[in-house]
Amino acid sequence: MKRKFGIAGIGDLLATAILVAVSCVAIMPFLFMAGASLMPGSDVTAIPYRWIPDKPLWSNYYRALKGSDGSWIYLRNILNSFIVATTVATSSVLLASSVGYGLAKFKFKGRNIVFMGIMSTMMIPFEAVMIPLYLTAVKLGLQDTYAGLILPFLTSAFGVFLMRQYLLGFPEELLDAARIDGCSEPAIFRRIVFKNATPAVATLAILAFRGQWDNLLWPLLITHSERLKTIPSYIVRYTADLTADEGTLMAVAVIAALPVFVLFFSMSKYFLQGAGVYTGSKT
Amino acid sequence: MKLSISPPRSLETKRNRWGWAFVAPGVLFFSTFSLYPILSAIWTSFHNKKLLSLKPPKFIGFQNYAKVLESTDFWNSVRASATFCLGVFVPIFCLSLLFGVLIASRSKGRRFYQMALYSPAVLSSVVTASVWAIMFDPRGLANQFLNGLMGTPGIDHRWLADATMVQVSTMVVYVWKMVGYYCILFVTGIGKIPVSVIEASIIDGANAWQRLTRITMPLLRPTMALVSVMIFTNSLKTFSTQYLFSQRGAPSRPINVLTLNIYNTAIVEQNLGLASVMSLLLFAVLLLFAWAQVKAGGSGEDM
């Protein structure tokens, strides 16, 4: 079709201009963060600010990992975040798909009660249960342990909901064929259902990983020693120190952001799907 | 294998028992980590319970509730949370709807815009807050930008020092972070509008503006309702930005939102009864929104 330059053309141009401008605003703090992470602190707060460092100061990254007290505790905190986030991502996928499969494909007694029960816990915000959870964890001696960090997040009601919705459409013929071939029920779940649920599994794993990578409140409650802290509480402590070098702080921030952005760029489809899940729940 | 001629119904009943095996771990998990704690929170709210105290908790009826409802600190938090919610709602809703409609209307570069706008939502909220804290420095980028815009060189707008400005700052951070996320929801919602409806309207001679106001907007109403509720519930749970800013020395009273107050009451003041009451009141409000969300036809959880 031939483009006419008229009102529609101007509207088109305007729409593109707005979107490009907004994209710039969205990306701007990233450029700031990346640039500032390679500057001495005095340059980060220089007037006027120059976006590109004169000479990239890579030692900021060395200092960021080493920490202001030279204890390298940030490395340990990064490792903790990885341990917690990957464990939670794995367990939430396994548990949610198992429960979702049970709810979607079996007609057992009490199924509706179980389903309604789990769905109703979706409405309970973490903030409402965190104090009793904290007390229980203290009683069980889970303070300052990985178990304490991980256990409350082993799976989520939302994950169960997502997997159930996805598996409702799983072809019954495939399951029956496997049964006729003498496949046991657990094996059917492992080899056929789980392996063919990749889109939902990937979406859920990313949601769970990000949730823990971002989690500040619970680790703040449950851990005391620096050894067991995760990235978010380290960043808060670093930012709270007004004498800390701003350039190094931005290097700390870049290091924290990097893993999630590697995930984002390699699996953007599942990220955007994860967001879209909410509107898709009606079908 | 022995051939058995069992009626198919009993075979199916036997197989359906496996359903229980698959859901049992989940049932155990949700009873321990959701059901039990919420009941326990209700119990604690009626008792005089201190952290690290060996005395058995005493039943005190509604005293905790009365104490919370009488405290000016609590009402300050209600004000802080309400201000924040309303303050971010209008810009987030309008901007994400506008950008969603614009992105959906593009034939080229749609994916690029979506990724660019969504990337702030990918950044963890603590990292976001720390980057903005540096930009809000008296000598930082935010002052330079605003002064450049208004032609007032050298003025410090006290982003993290002034009682009003610190509230604006938390809202700026939140809006920047979340617009792209809700924008994707609108893009998805628009994508679900049947092509046939739009084609029919083109055949009937509707122009782009008429299509937007007469077709897209009315059909987008469920998504709008869903997004509205999600903005409210998610922004009520905001914590990281306020916590980090107050740790960096910003005045905490103006931004002492409910979640921050609950945390401080429970951990710093160690008064679990009061904290439980506050979290239950927050729960009640969120439940109201959740109910509205079900009405709007969606499901949701904090991301």
Coordinates of C-alpha atoms in Angstrom, one line a residue:
Chain A
M1 CA 0.0 0.0 0.0
K2 CA 1.3 3.5 -0.8
R3 CA 1.9 5.7 2.1
K4 CA 0.2 9.1 1.9
F5 CA 1.8 12.0 3.7
G6 CA -1.2 13.6 5.4
I7 CA -2.6 13.7 8.9
A8 CA -2.0 10.0 9.2
G9 CA 1.6 10.5 8.3
I10 CA 2.1 13.2 10.9
G11 CA 0.4 11.0 13.5
D12 CA 2.7 8.2 12.6
L13 CA 5.7 10.4 13.0
L14 CA 4.5 11.7 16.3
A15 CA 3.9 8.2 17.6
T16 CA 7.3 7.1 16.7
A17 CA 8.9 10.2 18.2
I18 CA 7.1 9.6 21.5
L19 CA 8.1 6.0 21.6
V20 CA 11.7 6.7 20.8
A21 CA 11.8 9.5 23.5
V22 CA 10.2 7.2 26.1
S23 CA 12.6 4.4 25.3
C24 CA 15.5 6.9 25.9
V25 CA 14.1 7.8 29.3
A26 CA 13.7 4.2 30.2
I27 CA 17.2 3.3 29.2
M28 CA 18.9 6.5 30.5
P29 CA 19.5 5.4 34.2
F30 CA 21.1 2.2 32.8
L31 CA 23.6 4.3 30.8
F32 CA 24.2 6.4 33.9
M33 CA 24.8 3.4 36.0
A34 CA 27.2 1.8 33.5
G35 CA 29.1 5.0 32.9
A36 CA 29.3 6.0 36.5
S37 CA 30.6 2.5 37.5
L38 CA 33.8 3.3 35.6
M39 CA 34.4 6.8 37.1
P40 CA 35.9 8.0 40.3
G41 CA 33.2 9.2 42.8
S42 CA 34.1 12.9 42.2
D43 CA 33.2 12.5 38.5
V44 CA 29.8 10.9 39.3
T45 CA 28.7 14.1 41.1
A46 CA 30.6 16.5 38.8
I47 CA 28.7 19.6 37.4
P48 CA 28.1 19.3 34.5
Y49 CA 28.0 15.6 34.4
R50 CA 29.8 13.9 31.6
W51 CA 28.2 10.6 30.5
I52 CA 31.3 8.9 29.2
P53 CA 34.2 8.4 31.6
D54 CA 37.5 10.0 30.5
K55 CA 39.4 6.8 31.2
P56 CA 37.5 3.8 32.3
L57 CA 38.3 3.0 35.9
W58 CA 38.1 -0.8 35.9
S59 CA 39.5 -1.0 39.4
N60 CA 36.0 0.1 40.7
Y61 CA 34.9 -3.4 40.0
Y62 CA 37.8 -4.9 41.9
R63 CA 37.0 -2.6 44.8
A64 CA 33.3 -3.4 44.6
L65 CA 33.9 -7.1 45.0
K66 CA 36.6 -6.6 47.7
G67 CA 34.4 -4.3 49.8
S68 CA 35.3 -1.2 51.8
D69 CA 36.7 -3.5 54.6
G70 CA 38.5 -5.8 52.3
S71 CA 36.6 -8.8 53.4
W72 CA 35.3 -9.9 49.9
I73 CA 31.9 -10.5 51.6
Y74 CA 30.1 -9.3 48.5
L75 CA 31.3 -12.3 46.6
R76 CA 29.8 -14.5 49.3
N77 CA 26.5 -12.6 49.2
I78 CA 26.4 -13.0 45.4
L79 CA 26.9 -16.7 45.8
N80 CA 24.1 -16.8 48.4
S81 CA 21.7 -15.0 46.0
F82 CA 22.6 -17.6 43.3
I83 CA 22.0 -20.5 45.7
V84 CA 18.7 -19.2 47.0
A85 CA 17.4 -18.1 43.6
T86 CA 18.2 -21.2 41.7
T87 CA 17.0 -23.5 44.5
V88 CA 13.7 -21.6 44.7
A89 CA 13.3 -21.6 40.9
T90 CA 13.9 -25.3 40.6
S91 CA 11.7 -26.3 43.5
S92 CA 8.9 -23.9 42.6
V93 CA 8.8 -25.4 39.1
L94 CA 8.8 -29.0 40.3
L95 CA 6.3 -28.5 43.0
A96 CA 4.0 -26.3 41.0
S97 CA 3.9 -28.5 38.0
S98 CA 3.3 -31.6 40.2
V99 CA 0.4 -30.0 42.0
G100 CA -0.9 -28.3 38.8
Y101 CA -0.8 -31.7 37.0
G102 CA -2.7 -33.4 39.9
L103 CA -5.3 -30.7 39.8
A104 CA -5.7 -30.5 36.0
K105 CA -5.7 -34.2 35.1
F106 CA -7.1 -36.3 38.0
K107 CA -10.6 -36.3 39.4
F108 CA -10.0 -37.2 43.0
K109 CA -12.2 -36.6 46.0
G110 CA -11.6 -33.2 47.5
R111 CA -10.0 -31.8 44.3
N112 CA -12.1 -28.6 44.3
I113 CA -11.4 -27.9 48.0
V114 CA -7.7 -28.2 47.4
F115 CA -7.8 -26.0 44.4
M116 CA -9.9 -23.3 46.1
G117 CA -7.7 -23.5 49.2
I118 CA -4.5 -22.9 47.2
M119 CA -6.1 -20.2 45.1
S120 CA -7.3 -18.4 48.3
T121 CA -3.7 -18.3 49.7
M122 CA -2.8 -16.4 46.5
M123 CA -4.6 -13.4 48.1
I124 CA -2.5 -13.5 51.2
P125 CA 0.3 -11.1 50.8
F126 CA 3.7 -12.1 52.1
E127 CA 3.7 -9.0 54.3
A128 CA 0.7 -10.4 56.3
V129 CA 2.3 -13.7 57.1
M130 CA 6.0 -12.7 57.5
I131 CA 5.9 -12.1 61.3
P132 CA 4.4 -15.5 62.2
L133 CA 6.7 -17.1 59.7
Y134 CA 9.6 -15.3 61.3
L135 CA 8.6 -16.5 64.7
T136 CA 8.2 -20.1 63.5
A137 CA 11.6 -20.0 61.8
V138 CA 13.2 -18.7 65.0
K139 CA 11.6 -21.5 66.9
L140 CA 12.9 -24.1 64.4
G141 CA 16.4 -22.6 64.6
L142 CA 16.3 -21.5 61.0
Q143 CA 17.7 -18.1 61.6
D144 CA 20.9 -17.5 59.6
T145 CA 20.5 -20.7 57.6
Y146 CA 20.0 -21.3 53.9
A147 CA 16.9 -23.3 54.8
G148 CA 15.5 -20.3 56.5
L149 CA 16.0 -18.2 53.4
I150 CA 14.5 -20.8 51.1
L151 CA 11.7 -22.7 52.8
P152 CA 8.9 -20.1 52.7
F153 CA 9.3 -19.7 48.9
L154 CA 9.5 -23.4 47.8
T155 CA 6.6 -22.8 45.6
S156 CA 3.8 -20.3 45.0
A157 CA 0.1 -20.4 44.6
F158 CA 0.5 -18.4 41.5
G159 CA 2.9 -21.0 40.1
V160 CA 0.3 -23.7 40.8
F161 CA -2.4 -21.7 39.0
L162 CA -0.1 -21.1 36.0
M163 CA 0.8 -24.7 35.6
R164 CA -2.7 -26.0 36.1
Q165 CA -4.1 -23.6 33.4
Y166 CA -1.3 -24.7 31.1
L167 CA -1.8 -28.4 31.7
L168 CA -5.6 -28.3 31.4
G169 CA -5.0 -28.2 27.6
F170 CA -2.5 -31.1 27.7
P171 CA -3.8 -33.8 25.2
E172 CA -5.4 -36.7 27.2
E173 CA -4.6 -39.1 24.3
L174 CA -0.9 -38.8 25.0
L175 CA -1.4 -39.7 28.7
D176 CA -3.6 -42.7 27.8
A177 CA -1.2 -43.9 25.2
A178 CA 1.6 -43.9 27.8
R179 CA -0.6 -45.8 30.3
I180 CA -1.4 -48.4 27.7
D181 CA 2.3 -48.8 27.1
G182 CA 2.7 -49.6 30.8
C183 CA 4.2 -46.3 31.9
S184 CA 3.7 -45.6 35.6
E185 CA 2.0 -42.4 36.7
P186 CA 5.2 -40.8 38.1
A187 CA 7.1 -41.7 35.0
I188 CA 4.3 -40.2 32.8
F189 CA 4.6 -37.0 34.8
R190 CA 8.4 -36.9 34.5
R191 CA 8.9 -38.0 31.0
I192 CA 5.9 -36.7 29.1
V193 CA 4.1 -34.0 31.0
F194 CA 7.1 -32.1 32.5
K195 CA 9.1 -32.3 29.3
N196 CA 6.3 -30.9 27.2
A197 CA 5.5 -28.0 29.5
T198 CA 8.6 -25.9 28.6
P199 CA 6.9 -22.5 28.0
A200 CA 5.1 -22.5 31.3
V201 CA 8.1 -24.0 33.1
A202 CA 10.5 -21.4 31.8
T203 CA 8.1 -18.5 32.5
L204 CA 7.6 -19.7 36.1
A205 CA 11.3 -20.4 36.7
I206 CA 12.2 -16.9 35.6
L207 CA 9.5 -15.3 37.8
A208 CA 10.7 -17.3 40.8
F209 CA 14.4 -16.6 40.1
R210 CA 13.8 -12.9 39.8
G211 CA 11.6 -12.8 42.8
Q212 CA 14.4 -14.1 45.0
W213 CA 17.1 -12.1 43.3
D214 CA 15.0 -9.0 44.3
N215 CA 13.9 -10.2 47.7
L216 CA 14.9 -7.8 50.5
L217 CA 12.4 -8.0 53.2
W218 CA 12.6 -11.7 54.2
P219 CA 16.4 -12.0 54.2
L220 CA 16.5 -8.8 56.2
L221 CA 14.4 -10.5 58.9
I222 CA 15.9 -14.0 58.9
T223 CA 19.6 -13.3 58.6
H224 CA 21.9 -11.4 60.9
S225 CA 25.5 -12.4 59.9
E226 CA 27.0 -10.8 56.8
R227 CA 28.0 -14.3 55.7
L228 CA 24.4 -15.3 55.0
K229 CA 23.1 -12.0 53.5
T230 CA 22.0 -11.8 49.9
I231 CA 22.7 -9.1 47.4
P232 CA 19.8 -6.7 48.2
S233 CA 20.7 -6.2 51.8
Y234 CA 24.4 -5.7 50.9
I235 CA 23.4 -3.0 48.5
V236 CA 21.3 -1.3 51.1
R237 CA 24.1 -1.3 53.5
Y238 CA 26.5 0.0 50.9
T239 CA 24.2 2.8 49.8
A240 CA 23.5 3.8 53.4
D241 CA 27.2 4.5 53.9
L242 CA 27.4 8.1 52.7
T243 CA 31.2 8.0 52.7
A244 CA 31.3 5.2 50.2
D245 CA 32.6 6.1 46.7
E246 CA 29.7 6.6 44.3
G247 CA 31.6 5.1 41.3
T248 CA 32.2 1.9 43.3
L249 CA 28.6 1.8 44.4
M250 CA 27.5 1.9 40.8
A251 CA 29.9 -1.0 40.1
V252 CA 28.2 -2.9 42.9
A253 CA 24.9 -2.2 41.3
V254 CA 26.0 -3.3 37.8
I255 CA 27.3 -6.6 39.2
A256 CA 23.9 -7.2 40.9
A257 CA 22.0 -6.3 37.7
L258 CA 24.1 -8.3 35.3
P259 CA 22.8 -11.9 35.8
V260 CA 19.2 -10.9 35.4
F261 CA 19.9 -9.0 32.3
V262 CA 21.8 -11.8 30.7
L263 CA 18.6 -13.9 31.4
F264 CA 16.4 -11.1 30.0
F265 CA 18.3 -10.8 26.7
S266 CA 18.6 -14.5 26.2
M267 CA 15.0 -15.3 27.1
S268 CA 13.1 -12.1 26.5
K269 CA 10.2 -14.1 25.1
Y270 CA 9.5 -15.7 28.5
F271 CA 9.9 -12.5 30.3
L272 CA 7.3 -10.7 28.2
Q273 CA 5.1 -13.8 28.5
G274 CA 5.5 -13.8 32.2
A275 CA 4.1 -10.3 32.2
G276 CA 1.3 -11.2 29.8
V277 CA 0.3 -14.2 31.9
Y278 CA -2.0 -12.0 34.0
T279 CA -4.2 -10.9 31.2
G280 CA -4.3 -14.4 29.8
S281 CA -5.8 -16.0 32.9
K282 CA -9.3 -15.6 31.7
T283 CA -9.2 -18.2 29.0
Chain B
M1 CA 0.8 -59.6 33.0
K2 CA -2.4 -61.1 34.3
L3 CA -5.4 -60.2 32.3
S4 CA -8.0 -58.7 34.5
I5 CA -11.4 -57.6 33.4
S6 CA -12.1 -54.8 35.7
P7 CA -14.9 -52.3 35.0
P8 CA -13.3 -49.1 33.7
R9 CA -14.9 -47.0 36.5
S10 CA -12.9 -48.7 39.3
L11 CA -9.7 -48.5 37.2
E12 CA -10.3 -44.8 36.8
T13 CA -11.0 -44.4 40.5
K14 CA -7.7 -46.2 41.3
R15 CA -5.8 -43.9 38.9
N16 CA -7.4 -40.8 40.3
R17 CA -5.9 -41.6 43.7
W18 CA -2.6 -40.7 42.0
G19 CA -4.1 -37.1 41.9
W20 CA -3.6 -37.0 45.7
A21 CA 0.0 -38.1 45.4
F22 CA 0.7 -35.3 43.1
V23 CA -1.0 -32.5 45.1
A24 CA 0.0 -33.8 48.6
P25 CA 3.4 -31.9 48.8
G26 CA 1.7 -28.7 47.7
V27 CA -1.1 -29.1 50.3
L28 CA 1.5 -29.6 53.0
F29 CA 3.5 -26.6 51.8
F30 CA 0.6 -24.2 51.7
S31 CA -0.8 -25.3 55.0
T32 CA 2.5 -24.8 56.7
F33 CA 3.6 -21.5 55.0
S34 CA 0.4 -19.7 54.3
L35 CA -2.6 -21.1 56.2
Y36 CA -0.9 -21.6 59.6
P37 CA 0.9 -18.3 59.6
I38 CA -2.2 -16.3 58.7
L39 CA -4.1 -18.0 61.5
S40 CA -1.2 -17.4 63.8
A41 CA -1.1 -13.7 62.9
I42 CA -4.8 -13.4 63.8
W43 CA -4.0 -15.1 67.1
T44 CA -1.0 -12.9 67.8
S45 CA -3.0 -9.8 67.1
F46 CA -5.2 -10.5 70.2
H47 CA -2.2 -11.3 72.5
N48 CA 0.5 -9.3 74.2
K49 CA 3.5 -10.9 72.6
K50 CA 7.1 -9.5 72.6
L51 CA 9.9 -10.9 70.6
L52 CA 12.6 -12.7 72.7
S53 CA 10.3 -12.6 75.8
L54 CA 10.0 -15.7 77.9
K55 CA 6.7 -14.8 79.4
P56 CA 3.7 -16.6 78.0
P57 CA 1.6 -14.3 75.8
K58 CA -1.4 -12.9 77.5
F59 CA -4.8 -12.6 75.9
I60 CA -5.7 -8.9 75.7
G61 CA -8.7 -8.7 73.4
F62 CA -8.8 -5.8 71.1
Q63 CA -6.2 -3.8 72.9
N64 CA -3.7 -4.1 70.1
Y65 CA -6.2 -2.9 67.6
A66 CA -7.2 0.0 69.8
K67 CA -3.5 0.9 70.3
V68 CA -2.8 0.8 66.6
L69 CA -5.9 2.8 65.6
E70 CA -5.1 5.4 68.3
S71 CA -1.4 5.8 67.2
T72 CA -0.6 8.8 65.1
D73 CA 2.3 6.9 63.7
F74 CA -0.1 4.4 62.2
W75 CA -2.2 7.1 60.6
N76 CA 0.9 8.7 59.3
S77 CA 1.7 5.4 57.5
V78 CA -1.8 5.2 56.2
R79 CA -1.4 8.7 54.8
A80 CA 2.1 7.8 53.4
S81 CA 0.8 4.7 51.7
A82 CA -2.4 6.3 50.3
T83 CA -0.4 9.3 49.0
F84 CA 2.0 7.0 47.3
C85 CA -0.7 4.8 45.8
L86 CA -2.7 7.7 44.4
G87 CA 0.4 9.5 43.4
V88 CA 1.7 6.7 41.2
F89 CA -1.7 5.5 40.0
V90 CA -2.5 8.3 37.7
P91 CA 0.8 8.6 35.9
I92 CA 1.3 4.8 35.6
F93 CA -2.2 4.2 34.3
C94 CA -2.2 7.0 31.8
L95 CA 1.3 6.5 30.5
S96 CA 1.2 2.7 30.2
L97 CA -2.1 2.9 28.4
L98 CA -0.8 5.6 26.0
F99 CA 2.4 3.7 25.3
G100 CA 0.6 0.4 25.0
V101 CA -1.7 1.8 22.4
L102 CA 1.2 3.4 20.5
I103 CA 3.3 0.3 20.6
A104 CA 0.4 -1.9 19.4
S105 CA -0.2 0.5 16.5
R106 CA 3.4 0.1 15.2
S107 CA 4.2 -2.5 12.6
K108 CA 8.0 -2.0 12.9
G109 CA 10.2 -2.0 16.0
R110 CA 7.4 -3.3 18.3
R111 CA 9.7 -5.7 20.0
F112 CA 12.4 -3.1 20.5
Y113 CA 10.0 -0.7 22.2
Q114 CA 8.6 -3.4 24.4
M115 CA 12.1 -4.5 25.6
A116 CA 13.3 -1.0 26.2
L117 CA 10.2 0.0 28.2
Y118 CA 10.2 -3.3 30.1
S119 CA 13.9 -3.3 31.1
P120 CA 13.4 -1.0 34.2
A121 CA 11.0 -3.6 35.5
V122 CA 13.6 -6.3 35.1
L123 CA 16.1 -4.4 37.3
S124 CA 15.7 -5.4 40.9
S125 CA 14.0 -2.8 43.1
V126 CA 17.0 -2.3 45.4
V127 CA 19.4 -1.7 42.6
T128 CA 16.9 0.7 41.1
A129 CA 16.7 2.6 44.3
S130 CA 20.4 2.8 44.8
V131 CA 21.0 4.1 41.2
W132 CA 18.3 6.8 41.7
A133 CA 19.7 7.6 45.2
I134 CA 22.9 8.6 43.5
M135 CA 21.1 10.6 40.8
F136 CA 19.1 12.4 43.5
D137 CA 22.4 13.5 45.2
P138 CA 22.6 17.3 45.7
R139 CA 25.3 17.4 43.0
G140 CA 23.6 14.6 41.0
L141 CA 22.0 14.3 37.7
A142 CA 18.4 15.0 38.8
N143 CA 19.2 18.5 40.0
Q144 CA 21.3 19.2 36.9
F145 CA 18.4 18.0 34.6
L146 CA 15.7 19.9 36.4
N147 CA 17.8 23.1 36.5
G148 CA 18.6 22.7 32.9
L149 CA 14.9 22.4 32.1
M150 CA 13.8 25.4 34.2
G151 CA 16.9 27.5 33.6
T152 CA 17.8 27.8 37.3
P153 CA 21.4 26.8 37.6
G154 CA 22.8 25.8 40.9
I155 CA 19.6 25.2 42.8
D156 CA 19.4 22.1 45.0
H157 CA 15.9 20.7 44.9
R158 CA 16.5 18.5 48.0
W159 CA 15.2 15.3 46.4
L160 CA 16.1 13.2 49.4
A161 CA 16.0 15.9 52.1
D162 CA 12.7 17.8 51.8
A163 CA 9.6 16.1 53.3
T164 CA 7.5 16.7 50.1
M165 CA 10.3 16.1 47.6
V166 CA 11.3 12.7 49.2
Q167 CA 7.8 11.5 48.5
V168 CA 7.9 12.8 45.0
S169 CA 11.3 11.0 44.6
T170 CA 9.9 7.6 45.6
M171 CA 7.1 8.1 43.2
V172 CA 9.4 9.0 40.3
V173 CA 11.4 5.9 40.9
Y174 CA 8.3 3.7 41.0
V175 CA 6.7 5.2 38.0
W176 CA 10.0 4.9 36.0
K177 CA 10.2 1.2 37.0
M178 CA 6.7 0.1 36.5
V179 CA 5.2 1.9 33.5
G180 CA 6.8 -0.6 31.1
Y181 CA 5.4 -3.6 33.0
Y182 CA 1.8 -2.4 32.8
C183 CA 2.4 -1.3 29.3
I184 CA 3.1 -4.9 28.3
L185 CA -0.2 -5.9 29.8
F186 CA -2.0 -3.4 27.7
V187 CA -0.1 -4.5 24.5
T188 CA -1.2 -8.1 25.3
G189 CA -4.8 -7.0 26.0
I190 CA -4.9 -5.1 22.7
G191 CA -3.5 -8.1 20.9
K192 CA -6.4 -10.2 22.1
I193 CA -9.0 -8.0 20.4
P194 CA -10.3 -10.1 17.5
V195 CA -8.9 -9.0 14.1
S196 CA -12.3 -9.5 12.5
V197 CA -13.8 -6.8 14.6
I198 CA -11.2 -4.3 13.5
E199 CA -11.4 -5.4 9.9
A200 CA -15.2 -5.0 10.0
S201 CA -14.8 -1.4 11.3
I202 CA -12.3 -0.6 8.5
I203 CA -14.8 -1.9 5.9
D204 CA -17.4 0.3 7.5
G205 CA -15.2 3.2 6.9
A206 CA -14.0 4.0 10.5
N207 CA -10.8 6.1 10.6
A208 CA -7.9 5.4 13.0
W209 CA -9.3 7.7 15.7
Q210 CA -12.8 6.2 15.6
R211 CA -11.3 2.7 15.8
L212 CA -9.4 3.7 18.9
T213 CA -12.2 5.3 20.7
R214 CA -15.1 3.1 19.6
I215 CA -13.5 -0.3 19.3
T216 CA -10.2 -0.6 21.1
M217 CA -11.0 1.4 24.2
P218 CA -14.3 -0.3 25.0
L219 CA -12.9 -3.8 24.3
L220 CA -9.9 -3.0 26.5
R221 CA -12.0 -2.3 29.6
P222 CA -11.3 -5.6 31.3
T223 CA -7.6 -5.1 30.9
M224 CA -8.0 -1.5 32.3
A225 CA -9.8 -2.8 35.4
L226 CA -7.2 -5.5 35.9
V227 CA -4.3 -3.1 35.6
S228 CA -6.0 -0.6 37.9
V229 CA -6.3 -3.1 40.7
M230 CA -2.8 -4.4 40.1
I231 CA -1.3 -0.9 40.4
F232 CA -3.1 -0.4 43.7
T233 CA -2.2 -3.7 45.3
N234 CA 1.4 -3.7 44.1
S235 CA 2.1 -0.1 45.1
L236 CA 0.6 -0.8 48.6
K237 CA 3.3 -3.4 49.0
T238 CA 6.2 -1.0 48.1
F239 CA 9.1 -1.3 50.6
S240 CA 12.6 -1.3 49.0
T241 CA 12.8 2.3 47.8
Q242 CA 11.4 3.8 51.0
Y243 CA 13.7 1.6 53.1
L244 CA 16.8 2.3 51.1
F245 CA 16.2 6.1 51.0
S246 CA 15.5 6.3 54.7
Q247 CA 18.7 4.2 55.4
R248 CA 20.6 6.8 53.3
G249 CA 19.5 9.5 55.6
A250 CA 16.2 10.7 54.0
P251 CA 13.6 11.8 56.5
S252 CA 11.7 8.6 57.2
R253 CA 8.4 10.0 58.5
P254 CA 7.0 11.2 55.1
I255 CA 7.8 7.9 53.4
N256 CA 7.0 5.6 56.3
V257 CA 4.6 3.5 54.3
L258 CA 2.7 0.6 56.0
T259 CA 5.2 -2.1 55.1
L260 CA 8.1 -0.1 56.4
N261 CA 6.2 0.6 59.6
I262 CA 5.4 -3.1 60.1
Y263 CA 9.0 -4.0 59.6
N264 CA 10.2 -1.4 62.1
T265 CA 7.5 -2.2 64.7
A266 CA 8.3 -5.9 64.5
I267 CA 12.1 -5.9 64.3
V268 CA 13.3 -2.6 65.7
E269 CA 10.6 -2.1 68.4
Q270 CA 10.0 -5.8 68.7
N271 CA 6.3 -5.4 69.3
L272 CA 4.8 -8.3 67.4
G273 CA 1.2 -7.8 68.5
L274 CA 1.1 -4.3 67.0
A275 CA 2.9 -5.4 63.9
S276 CA 0.5 -8.3 63.4
V277 CA -2.5 -5.9 63.7
M278 CA -1.0 -3.6 61.1
S279 CA -0.3 -6.4 58.7
L280 CA -3.8 -7.8 59.1
L281 CA -5.3 -4.4 58.4
L282 CA -3.1 -4.2 55.3
F283 CA -4.2 -7.7 54.4
A284 CA -7.9 -6.6 54.7
V285 CA -7.4 -3.8 52.3
L286 CA -5.5 -6.0 49.9
L287 CA -8.3 -8.6 50.2
L288 CA -10.7 -5.9 49.1
F289 CA -8.6 -5.2 46.0
A290 CA -8.2 -8.9 45.4
W291 CA -11.9 -9.3 45.4
A292 CA -12.2 -6.5 42.9
Q293 CA -9.5 -8.2 40.8
V294 CA -11.5 -11.4 40.7
K295 CA -14.4 -9.4 39.6
A296 CA -12.2 -7.9 36.9
G297 CA -11.4 -11.4 35.8
G298 CA -7.8 -11.9 36.5
S299 CA -5.4 -13.3 38.9
G300 CA -2.3 -11.8 40.3
E301 CA 0.7 -11.8 42.5
D302 CA 3.5 -9.4 43.2
M303 CA 6.2 -9.8 40.6

